[in-house]
Short mmCIF file of the C-alpha atoms (twelve columns), coordinates in Angstrom:
data_MODEL
# 
_entry.id   MODEL 
# 
loop_
_atom_site.group_PDB 
_atom_site.id 
_atom_site.type_symbol 
_atom_site.label_atom_id 
_atom_site.label_alt_id 
_atom_site.label_comp_id 
_atom_site.label_asym_id 
_atom_site.label_seq_id 
_atom_site.Cartn_x 
_atom_site.Cartn_y 
_atom_site.Cartn_z 
_atom_site.pdbx_PDB_model_num 
ATOM 1  C CA . MET A 1  -104.699 33.495 -22.000 1 
ATOM 2  C CA . SER A 2  -108.348 34.353 -22.123 1 
ATOM 3  C CA . GLY A 3  -108.813 31.692 -19.784 1 
ATOM 4  C CA . HIS A 4  -106.795 33.311 -17.693 1 
ATOM 5  C CA . SER A 5  -108.608 36.173 -18.308 1 
ATOM 6  C CA . TYR A 6  -111.975 34.839 -17.376 1 
ATOM 7  C CA . ASP A 7  -110.260 32.904 -14.353 1 
ATOM 8  C CA . ALA A 8  -109.573 36.613 -12.787 1 
ATOM 9  C CA . GLU A 9  -112.524 38.219 -13.963 1 
ATOM 10 C CA . LYS A 10 -114.612 35.479 -11.908 1 
ATOM 11 C CA . TYR A 11 -112.072 36.076 -8.631  1 
ATOM 12 C CA . TRP A 12 -112.818 39.835 -9.131  1 
ATOM 13 C CA . LYS A 13 -116.890 39.505 -9.089  1 
ATOM 14 C CA . ALA A 14 -116.571 36.762 -6.070  1 
ATOM 15 C CA . ASN A 15 -114.081 39.549 -3.969  1 
ATOM 16 C CA . LEU A 16 -116.752 42.583 -5.160  1 
ATOM 17 C CA . ARG A 17 -119.599 40.176 -4.118  1 
ATOM 18 C CA . LEU A 18 -117.928 39.324 -0.844  1 
ATOM 19 C CA . ILE A 19 -117.177 43.442 -0.465  1 
ATOM 20 C CA . PHE A 20 -120.168 44.416 -1.335  1 
ATOM 21 C CA . GLY A 21 -122.353 41.767 1.124   1 
ATOM 22 C CA . SER A 22 -120.250 43.096 3.842   1 
ATOM 23 C CA . LEU A 23 -120.279 46.674 3.330   1 
ATOM 24 C CA . ILE A 24 -124.237 46.316 3.340   1 
ATOM 25 C CA . ILE A 25 -124.292 44.778 6.634   1 
ATOM 26 C CA . TRP A 26 -122.465 46.954 7.511   1 
ATOM 27 C CA . ALA A 27 -124.549 50.002 6.504   1 
ATOM 28 C CA . LEU A 28 -127.912 48.089 7.868   1 
ATOM 29 C CA . VAL A 29 -126.148 47.297 11.117  1 
ATOM 30 C CA . SER A 30 -124.335 51.383 11.930  1 
ATOM 31 C CA . TYR A 31 -127.227 53.447 10.118  1 
ATOM 32 C CA . GLY A 32 -130.231 51.149 9.554   1 
ATOM 33 C CA . PHE A 33 -130.317 49.819 13.412  1 
ATOM 34 C CA . ALA A 34 -128.250 52.458 15.295  1 
ATOM 35 C CA . ILE A 35 -130.160 55.712 13.764  1 
ATOM 36 C CA . LEU A 36 -132.655 55.040 10.962  1 
ATOM 37 C CA . LEU A 37 -134.498 52.189 12.612  1 
ATOM 38 C CA . ARG A 38 -133.904 53.171 16.725  1 
ATOM 39 C CA . PRO A 39 -137.133 54.380 16.970  1 
ATOM 40 C CA . LEU A 40 -138.805 50.805 15.790  1 
ATOM 41 C CA . LEU A 41 -136.124 49.062 17.780  1 
ATOM 42 C CA . ALA A 42 -136.780 51.093 21.045  1 
ATOM 43 C CA . GLY A 43 -139.308 49.250 22.986  1 
ATOM 44 C CA . ILE A 44 -137.293 46.216 22.793  1 
ATOM 45 C CA . GLU A 45 -134.935 45.582 25.427  1 
ATOM 46 C CA . PHE A 46 -131.440 43.812 25.145  1 
ATOM 47 C CA . GLY A 47 -128.392 43.524 27.338  1 
ATOM 48 C CA . GLY A 48 -130.145 46.624 29.775  1 
ATOM 49 C CA . THR A 49 -130.960 48.632 27.514  1 
ATOM 50 C CA . ASP A 50 -132.918 49.393 24.192  1 
ATOM 51 C CA . LEU A 51 -131.544 47.333 21.267  1 
ATOM 52 C CA . GLY A 52 -131.506 50.733 18.937  1 
ATOM 53 C CA . PHE A 53 -129.060 51.939 21.513  1 
ATOM 54 C CA . TRP A 54 -127.318 48.748 21.994  1 
ATOM 55 C CA . PHE A 55 -126.768 48.657 18.135  1 
ATOM 56 C CA . ALA A 56 -125.279 52.065 18.248  1 
ATOM 57 C CA . GLN A 57 -123.441 51.459 21.314  1 
ATOM 58 C CA . GLN A 58 -121.762 47.389 21.216  1 
ATOM 59 C CA . GLY A 59 -123.393 46.012 18.553  1 
ATOM 60 C CA . SER A 60 -122.164 47.776 15.447  1 
ATOM 61 C CA . ILE A 61 -118.498 47.017 17.176  1 
ATOM 62 C CA . LEU A 62 -119.439 43.914 17.472  1 
ATOM 63 C CA . THR A 63 -120.604 42.968 14.029  1 
ATOM 64 C CA . PHE A 64 -117.833 45.024 12.291  1 
ATOM 65 C CA . ILE A 65 -115.125 42.609 14.267  1 
ATOM 66 C CA . ALA A 66 -117.411 39.312 13.249  1 
ATOM 67 C CA . LEU A 67 -117.241 40.910 9.700   1 
ATOM 68 C CA . ILE A 68 -113.735 41.307 9.881   1 
ATOM 69 C CA . PHE A 69 -113.232 37.575 10.381  1 
ATOM 70 C CA . PHE A 70 -115.889 36.542 8.140   1 
ATOM 71 C CA . TYR A 71 -114.383 38.407 5.554   1 
ATOM 72 C CA . ALA A 72 -111.013 37.213 6.007   1 
ATOM 73 C CA . TRP A 73 -112.209 33.485 6.070   1 
ATOM 74 C CA . ARG A 74 -114.250 33.668 3.187   1 
ATOM 75 C CA . MET A 75 -111.567 35.328 0.937   1 
ATOM 76 C CA . ASN A 76 -109.057 33.072 2.266   1 
ATOM 77 C CA . LYS A 77 -111.972 30.602 0.281   1 
ATOM 78 C CA . ILE A 78 -111.979 32.432 -2.531  1 
ATOM 79 C CA . ASP A 79 -108.277 32.416 -3.124  1 
ATOM 80 C CA . GLU A 80 -107.818 29.007 -2.651  1 
ATOM 81 C CA . GLN A 81 -110.923 28.462 -5.023  1 
ATOM 82 C CA . PHE A 82 -109.227 30.210 -7.672  1 
ATOM 83 C CA . GLY A 83 -105.455 29.064 -6.798  1 
ATOM 84 C CA . VAL A 84 -104.369 32.401 -6.110  1 
ATOM 85 C CA . HIS A 85 -103.747 31.375 -2.065  1 
ATOM 86 C CA . GLU A 86 -100.615 31.821 -0.771  1 
ATOM 87 C CA . GLU A 87 -98.771  28.630 0.757   1 
# 
């Protein structure tokens, strides 16, 4: 029984690492690039506008969509690794 609990603990830790990693990327893109670092990114042109504005308007949304697909893919891999995936 303790082996099962140990696997559940490892599974939860892997899940939390994935969640926190995704949240860090989200915060970096939405708050960091689009708000806090915008003055530093103002001189870099991307997509017809400065990079900070691009992140605020499109880059953050595209990053969020990529994060959703990455999270789903990686969570499926973690589920398979710990034997809790859906058939």
